[in-house]
Coordinates of C-alpha atoms and ligand atoms in Angstrom, one line a residue:
X1 CA 3.5 -1.0 -9.4
X2 CA 7.1 0.2 -9.7
X3 CA 9.1 2.3 -7.3
X4 CA 11.3 3.4 -10.2
X5 CA 8.6 5.9 -11.1
X6 CA 9.5 7.8 -7.9
X7 CA 13.3 7.9 -8.2
X8 CA 14.9 11.1 -7.1
X9 CA 16.9 13.1 -4.5
X10 CA 16.4 10.7 -1.7
X11 CA 18.0 7.8 -3.6
X12 CA 20.8 10.0 -4.8
X13 CA 21.6 11.1 -1.3
X14 CA 21.8 7.6 0.1
X15 CA 23.9 6.4 -2.8
X16 CA 26.2 9.4 -2.5
X17 CA 26.9 8.6 1.1
X18 CA 28.3 5.2 -0.1
X19 CA 30.2 6.8 -2.9
X20 CA 31.9 9.2 -0.5
X21 CA 33.4 6.4 1.5
X22 CA 34.1 4.3 -1.6
X23 CA 33.2 1.1 0.4
X24 CA 30.8 -0.6 -2.0
X25 CA 30.8 -4.0 -0.1
X26 CA 28.5 -4.7 2.8
X27 CA 31.0 -6.6 5.0
X28 CA 34.3 -5.5 6.4
X29 CA 36.4 -2.4 6.0
X30 CA 35.1 -1.2 9.3
X31 CA 37.4 1.9 9.5
X32 CA 37.2 3.4 6.0
X33 CA 33.4 2.9 5.8
X34 CA 33.0 5.6 8.5
X35 CA 29.9 4.1 10.0
X36 CA 28.0 3.7 6.7
X37 CA 26.3 0.3 6.7
X38 CA 23.4 0.6 4.2
X39 CA 22.7 -3.1 3.9
X40 CA 22.4 -3.5 7.6
X41 CA 20.3 -0.4 7.9
X42 CA 17.9 -1.7 5.2
X43 CA 17.7 -5.1 6.9
X44 CA 16.6 -3.4 10.1
X45 CA 14.1 -1.3 8.2
X46 CA 12.6 -4.4 6.6
X47 CA 12.1 -6.1 10.0
X48 CA 10.4 -2.9 11.3
X49 CA 8.3 -2.1 8.3
X50 CA 7.1 -5.7 7.7
X51 CA 7.1 -6.9 11.2
X52 CA 9.4 -9.9 11.2
X53 CA 12.3 -10.9 13.5
X54 CA 15.0 -11.3 10.8
X55 CA 15.8 -10.1 7.3
X56 CA 18.6 -11.2 5.0
X57 CA 19.2 -9.2 1.9
X58 CA 20.3 -11.0 -1.3
X59 CA 21.4 -10.0 -4.8
X60 CA 18.0 -10.8 -6.3
X61 CA 14.5 -12.2 -5.5
X62 CA 15.5 -15.4 -7.2
X63 CA 18.6 -15.7 -4.9
X64 CA 16.3 -15.0 -2.0
X65 CA 14.1 -18.0 -2.9
X66 CA 17.2 -20.2 -3.4
X67 CA 18.7 -19.1 -0.1
X68 CA 15.4 -19.6 1.8
X69 CA 15.0 -23.1 0.4
X70 CA 18.6 -24.0 1.3
X71 CA 18.2 -22.6 4.8
X72 CA 15.0 -24.6 5.2
X73 CA 16.8 -27.8 4.3
X74 CA 15.0 -28.3 0.9
X75 CA 17.1 -30.3 -1.6
X76 CA 17.5 -33.6 -3.5
X77 CA 14.6 -36.0 -2.9
X78 CA 12.2 -33.2 -2.0
X79 CA 9.1 -31.9 -3.9
X80 CA 8.0 -28.3 -3.7
X81 CA 4.4 -27.5 -4.7
X82 CA 4.1 -24.3 -6.7
X83 CA 1.5 -22.6 -8.9
X84 CA 1.1 -22.8 -12.7
X85 CA 0.8 -19.0 -12.9
X86 CA 4.0 -17.4 -11.5
X87 CA 7.3 -16.0 -12.6
X88 CA 10.0 -18.3 -13.9
X89 CA 12.1 -17.7 -10.8
X90 CA 9.8 -20.1 -8.9
X91 CA 11.0 -23.2 -10.7
X92 CA 14.5 -21.8 -11.2
X93 CA 15.0 -21.6 -7.5
X94 CA 13.5 -25.0 -6.8
X95 CA 15.7 -26.7 -9.4
X96 CA 18.8 -24.9 -8.2
X97 CA 18.6 -26.5 -4.8
X98 CA 18.1 -30.0 -6.4
X99 CA 14.4 -30.3 -5.6
X100 CA 11.5 -31.2 -7.9
X101 CA 9.0 -28.5 -8.7
X102 CA 5.4 -29.8 -8.7
X103 CA 3.2 -27.4 -10.6
X104 CA -0.5 -27.3 -9.7
X105 CA -3.6 -25.3 -10.7
X106 CA -4.5 -21.9 -9.5
X107 CA -8.0 -20.7 -8.6
X108 CA -9.8 -17.3 -9.0
X109 CA -7.4 -15.8 -6.5
X110 CA -4.8 -16.2 -9.3
X111 CA -2.7 -18.1 -6.7
X112 CA -2.4 -21.6 -5.4
X113 CA -5.7 -23.5 -5.4
X114 CA -5.7 -25.2 -1.9
X115 CA -7.6 -28.2 -3.3
X116 CA -5.0 -28.7 -6.0
X117 CA -2.2 -28.4 -3.3
X118 CA -3.9 -31.1 -1.2
X119 CA -4.3 -33.5 -4.2
X120 CA -0.6 -33.1 -5.1
X121 CA 0.9 -34.0 -1.7
X122 CA 3.1 -37.2 -1.8
X123 CA 5.5 -38.7 0.7
X124 CA 8.2 -36.6 -0.9
X125 CA 6.5 -33.2 -0.5
X126 CA 8.5 -31.0 1.7
X127 CA 7.3 -27.5 1.0
X128 CA 4.3 -25.5 -0.3
X129 CA 5.2 -22.2 -2.1
X130 CA 2.4 -19.9 -2.7
X131 CA 3.2 -17.0 -5.0
X132 CA 1.2 -13.8 -4.1
X133 CA 0.8 -12.7 -7.8
X134 CA 0.1 -9.2 -9.1
X135 CA -0.2 -7.5 -5.7
X136 CA -2.7 -9.7 -4.0
X137 CA -2.6 -12.9 -1.9
X138 CA -3.3 -16.6 -1.7
X139 CA -5.8 -18.1 0.8
X140 CA -3.2 -18.3 3.6
X141 CA -5.5 -19.8 6.2
X142 CA -6.3 -22.8 3.9
X143 CA -2.7 -23.3 2.9
X144 CA -1.4 -22.9 6.5
X145 CA -3.9 -25.5 7.6
X146 CA -2.7 -28.0 4.9
X147 CA 0.9 -27.4 5.8
X148 CA 0.3 -27.9 9.5
X149 CA -1.7 -31.1 8.9
X150 CA 0.9 -32.6 6.6
X151 CA 4.0 -31.2 8.4
X152 CA 5.1 -29.1 5.4
X153 CA 7.2 -26.0 5.2
X154 CA 5.3 -22.9 4.0
X155 CA 7.5 -20.6 1.9
X156 CA 5.8 -17.4 0.6
X157 CA 7.0 -15.8 -2.6
X158 CA 5.8 -12.2 -2.0
X159 CA 8.1 -10.7 -4.6
X160 CA 5.1 -9.1 -6.4
X161 CA 3.1 -8.0 -3.4
X162 CA 5.3 -5.9 -1.2
X163 CA 3.2 -4.1 1.4
X164 CA 0.2 -6.4 0.9
X165 CA -1.3 -7.9 4.1
X166 CA -3.5 -10.9 5.0
X167 CA -5.6 -10.6 8.2
X168 CA -3.3 -7.9 9.5
X169 CA 0.0 -9.7 8.8
X170 CA 2.3 -8.5 6.1
X171 CA 2.6 -10.9 3.1
X172 CA 6.0 -12.7 3.3
X173 CA 6.0 -12.9 7.1
X174 CA 3.2 -15.5 7.6
X175 CA 5.0 -18.7 6.5
X176 CA 8.3 -20.2 7.8
X177 CA 10.0 -17.8 5.5
X178 CA 9.0 -15.3 2.8
X179 CA 10.8 -13.4 0.1
X180 CA 10.6 -10.0 -1.7
X181 CA 12.3 -9.0 -4.9
X182 CA 13.7 -5.5 -5.3
X183 CA 14.4 -5.8 -9.0
X184 CA 13.7 -2.8 -11.2
X185 CA 10.0 -3.3 -11.7
X186 CA 8.9 -4.2 -8.2
X187 CA 7.0 -2.0 -5.8
X188 CA 10.2 -0.8 -4.2
X189 CA 13.5 -1.3 -6.1
X190 CA 17.2 -1.5 -5.3
X191 CA 18.0 -1.8 -9.1
X192 CA 18.6 -5.5 -8.3
X193 CA 18.1 -7.2 -4.9
X194 CA 15.9 -9.3 -2.7
X195 CA 15.3 -10.3 0.9
X196 CA 14.4 -13.4 2.9
X197 CA 12.2 -12.7 5.9
X198 CA 11.7 -15.1 8.8
X199 CA 10.9 -15.3 12.5
X200 CA 13.2 -18.3 12.9
X201 CA 16.6 -17.4 14.2
X202 CA 18.2 -20.6 12.9
X203 CA 16.9 -20.1 9.4
X204 CA 18.1 -16.5 9.4
X205 CA 21.6 -17.5 10.6
X206 CA 21.8 -20.0 7.8
X207 CA 20.7 -17.4 5.2
X208 CA 23.2 -15.0 6.5
X209 CA 26.1 -17.4 6.0
X210 CA 24.7 -19.0 2.8
X211 CA 24.6 -15.7 0.9
X212 CA 28.3 -15.0 1.8
X213 CA 30.3 -18.2 0.9
X214 CA 29.3 -19.8 4.2
X215 CA 31.0 -17.2 6.4
X216 CA 29.8 -17.4 9.9
X217 CA 30.4 -13.7 10.5
X218 CA 31.6 -14.4 14.0
X219 CA 35.3 -13.7 13.5
X220 CA 37.1 -10.4 14.4
X221 CA 37.5 -9.8 10.6
X222 CA 36.5 -11.7 7.5
X223 CA 39.7 -13.6 7.5
X224 CA 38.9 -15.1 10.9
X225 CA 35.4 -16.3 9.9
X226 CA 34.8 -20.0 9.9
X227 CA 32.7 -21.8 7.3
X228 CA 30.2 -24.2 9.0
X229 CA 28.8 -25.2 5.6
X230 CA 29.3 -24.4 1.9
X231 CA 27.6 -21.3 0.7
X232 CA 27.5 -19.0 -2.4
X233 CA 27.8 -15.4 -3.2
X234 CA 24.3 -13.9 -3.2
X235 CA 25.4 -10.7 -1.5
X236 CA 23.8 -7.3 -2.2
X237 CA 26.1 -4.3 -2.7
X238 CA 26.0 -1.2 -0.6
X239 CA 25.0 0.8 -3.7
X240 CA 21.9 -1.3 -4.3
X241 CA 21.0 -1.3 -0.6
X242 CA 21.3 2.5 -0.5
X243 CA 18.7 2.8 -3.2
X244 CA 16.4 0.4 -1.3
X245 CA 16.8 2.4 1.9
X246 CA 15.5 5.5 0.2
X247 CA 12.7 3.5 -1.4
X248 CA 11.4 1.7 1.7
X249 CA 10.9 5.1 3.3
X250 CA 8.4 5.9 0.5
X251 CA 6.5 2.6 0.6
X252 CA 3.5 4.0 2.4
X253 CA 3.2 6.8 -0.1
X254 CA 3.5 4.3 -3.0
X255 CA 0.8 2.1 -1.5
X256 CA -1.7 4.9 -0.8
X257 CA -1.3 6.2 -4.4
X258 CA -1.6 2.7 -5.8
X259 CA -4.8 2.0 -3.9
X260 CA -6.4 5.3 -4.8
X261 CA -5.6 4.9 -8.5
X262 CA -6.6 1.2 -8.6
X263 CA -10.0 2.0 -7.0
X264 CA -10.7 4.8 -9.4
X265 CA -9.9 2.8 -12.5
X266 CA -11.9 -0.1 -11.2
X267 CA -15.0 2.1 -10.9
X268 CA -15.0 2.3 -14.7
X269 CA -14.3 -1.3 -15.5
X270 CA -17.0 -2.4 -13.0
X271 CA -19.5 -1.0 -15.6
X272 CA -18.5 -3.6 -18.2
X273 CA -21.4 -6.1 -18.5
X274 CA -20.3 -9.6 -17.2
X275 CA -16.9 -8.5 -16.0
X276 CA -15.5 -10.0 -12.8
X277 CA -12.4 -9.4 -10.7
X278 CA -9.9 -11.8 -9.1
X279 CA -11.0 -13.1 -5.7
X280 CA -9.0 -11.4 -3.0
X281 CA -9.0 -13.4 0.3
X282 CA -8.6 -10.2 2.4
X283 CA -9.8 -7.2 0.4
X284 CA -8.2 -4.7 2.8
X285 CA -4.8 -6.3 2.2
X286 CA -4.6 -6.0 -1.6
X287 CA -1.5 -3.9 -2.4
X288 CA -3.3 -2.8 -5.5
X289 CA -0.3 -2.9 -7.8
X290 CA -2.5 -4.5 -10.5
X291 CA -6.2 -4.6 -11.2
X292 CA -6.9 -8.1 -12.5
X293 CA -10.2 -8.6 -14.3
X294 CA -11.9 -11.4 -16.2
X295 CA -14.5 -11.6 -18.9
X296 CA -16.9 -14.5 -19.3
X297 CA -15.3 -16.2 -22.3
X298 CA -11.8 -16.6 -23.8
X299 CA -13.1 -15.4 -27.2
X300 CA -14.6 -12.3 -25.6
X301 CA -11.4 -11.6 -23.7
X302 CA -9.3 -11.8 -26.9
X303 CA -11.7 -9.6 -28.7
X304 CA -11.5 -7.0 -25.9
X305 CA -7.7 -7.1 -26.0
X306 CA -7.8 -6.3 -29.8
X307 CA -10.3 -3.6 -29.2
X308 CA -8.1 -2.1 -26.4
X309 CA -5.1 -2.1 -28.8
X310 CA -7.2 -0.4 -31.5
X311 CA -8.2 2.3 -29.1
X312 CA -4.6 2.8 -28.1
X313 CA -5.1 1.9 -24.4
X314 CA -3.7 -1.6 -24.2
X315 CA -0.2 -0.5 -23.0
X316 CA 0.2 -1.5 -19.3
X317 CA -2.3 -4.4 -19.7
X318 CA -1.0 -8.0 -19.4
X319 CA -2.6 -11.1 -20.9
X320 CA -0.5 -13.6 -19.0
X321 CA -2.0 -16.6 -20.8
X322 CA 0.1 -15.8 -23.9
X323 CA 3.1 -14.4 -21.9
X324 CA 6.5 -16.1 -22.0
X325 CA 7.5 -15.4 -18.4
X326 CA 4.5 -16.1 -16.4
X327 CA 2.4 -19.1 -17.4
X328 CA 3.0 -22.8 -18.0
X329 CA 1.7 -22.7 -21.6
X330 CA 4.7 -20.8 -22.9
X331 CA 7.4 -22.5 -20.8
X332 CA 8.8 -24.9 -23.4
X333 CA 12.3 -24.8 -21.9
X334 CA 10.9 -26.1 -18.7
X335 CA 8.6 -28.7 -20.3
X336 CA 11.5 -30.0 -22.4
X337 CA 13.9 -30.0 -19.4
X338 CA 16.5 -27.9 -21.3
X339 CA 19.3 -27.0 -19.0
X340 CA 23.0 -26.3 -19.5
X341 CA 24.1 -28.8 -17.0
X342 CA 22.6 -32.2 -16.2
X343 CA 19.5 -32.3 -14.0
X344 CA 19.0 -34.9 -11.3
X345 CA 17.0 -37.8 -13.0
X346 CA 13.9 -37.2 -10.8
X347 CA 13.9 -33.5 -11.8
X348 CA 14.2 -34.2 -15.5
X349 CA 11.4 -36.8 -15.4
X350 CA 9.1 -34.5 -13.5
X351 CA 9.7 -31.7 -16.0
X352 CA 9.1 -33.9 -19.1
X353 CA 5.9 -35.1 -17.4
X354 CA 4.6 -31.5 -17.6
X355 CA 4.2 -31.9 -21.4
X356 CA 1.1 -34.0 -20.9
X357 CA -0.2 -32.7 -17.5
X358 CA -3.5 -30.9 -17.8
X359 CA -3.9 -27.5 -16.2
X360 CA -7.6 -27.2 -17.4
X361 CA -8.7 -25.2 -14.3
X362 CA -5.8 -22.7 -14.6
X363 CA -6.4 -22.4 -18.4
X364 CA -10.1 -21.7 -17.9
X365 CA -9.1 -18.8 -15.6
X366 CA -6.0 -17.4 -17.2
X367 CA -7.4 -17.4 -20.7
X368 CA -10.0 -14.9 -19.5
X369 CA -7.8 -12.8 -17.2
X370 CA -6.2 -9.4 -18.0
X371 CA -4.1 -7.5 -15.4
X372 CA -3.8 -3.8 -15.7
X373 CA -0.7 -2.4 -14.0
X374 CA -1.4 0.6 -11.8
X375 CA 1.0 3.5 -12.4
X376 CA 2.0 5.8 -9.5
X377 CA 2.3 8.7 -11.9
X378 CA -1.3 8.8 -13.4
X379 CA -3.2 12.0 -12.7
X380 CA -6.9 11.7 -11.8
X381 CA -7.7 13.1 -15.2
X382 CA -5.6 10.5 -16.9
X383 CA -7.3 7.7 -15.0
X384 CA -10.7 9.0 -15.9
X385 CA -9.8 9.2 -19.6
X386 CA -8.2 5.7 -19.5
X387 CA -11.2 4.3 -17.6
X388 CA -13.7 5.7 -20.1
X389 CA -11.7 4.5 -23.1
X390 CA -11.2 1.0 -21.7
X391 CA -14.9 0.8 -20.8
X392 CA -16.0 1.8 -24.3
X393 CA -13.4 -0.4 -26.1
X394 CA -14.3 -3.5 -24.1
X395 CA -18.1 -3.0 -24.1
X396 CA -18.0 -2.4 -27.9
X397 CA -17.1 -6.0 -28.6
X398 CA -19.1 -7.9 -26.0
Ligands
PLP401 C1 10.4 -10.7 -9.7 C2 9.9 -12.0 -9.1 C3 10.8 -12.9 -8.6 C4 12.3 -12.8 -8.7 O1 12.9 -11.7 -8.5 P1 14.3 -11.2 -9.2 O2 14.7 -10.2 -8.2 O3 13.9 -10.6 -10.6 O4 15.2 -12.3 -9.3 C5 10.3 -14.1 -8.0 N1 9.0 -14.3 -8.0 C6 8.1 -13.5 -8.5 C7 6.7 -13.8 -8.4 C8 8.6 -12.3 -9.1 O5 7.7 -11.5 -9.7

């Protein structure tokens, strides 16, 4: 999964070019920066590599989601439908713009269940936010159809599936807008960073200003910029963008190694009796950053995890059902509506209602799901050894 495994001379070279000018900020200082514009260069690279018209870098993936929602006009009075299995950033971003997160079940794709999305639509629904978890994708045709039918915004959180595709289109470029995270553990990293991608010029222009205190960036210098609306500071720095620029050039290499390693490990796990794998709506588009597998029962899955731990091969495997960051069962701060500042009444009520909401369908899937993170550094020998040990440890307890 992570680009940090391939950090080296290329990153150092890009960062050093910034250090030599001493201009660490992405805007202004036109003379002293001597033509070095790493953030702009990375934005251009993102549009070319992922095939979208516009890209706006941000300081994080969470900031990218917040920015996208603000630019899409999502705010107080609006509901955003999101999955029960995701990263905490999903509801953080929704709450930060004043909207209400509506959590719904996932299906065997480990992403939004289209039927659950349909059932959750109300007169307040403004946006559907699929999260392409663990390298693979949601059923985008079904979700797009629902959004078209109900006149809803489709915002893709593709933070975990950089380089994945759906029917030939890059994940994150299919909806009205999409986001990546470039945090330290993502497929390509800036250290910290994120991006909003869109084909809508108006949405892009708003993102551009929103991430820089509302600056319109039309003045002859920063002091002459106007502020058409209130923004924030979600800027990326030139140092971070420089790292990302080196990383994006290696993306194809990362993806081909990831896919090769994933397939080889899978060939061992496929031999476990009764095992199944997540449903991937477009198999060719899986970025393969994780291999997510399911056993027939929760008890069997828990026994397999213990057995993997005993065999010393559990490291790099994730049982999200019991994980504090990724699944509804452990989000007590969310379900108790604990924030530092006061939430809007409708937001607080919606969060407290999560205490009694059933996620039976998600539970039935997540309690049986383990995701194995795919390392870029594994040798073929290591994968074979890992695969044999995992196969033996799991089979032993079934
Ligand atoms: C990492 C991640 C984010 C947020 O990214 P940060 O850059 O860490 O803020 C959002 N959504 C998902 C699904 C993620 O995995």
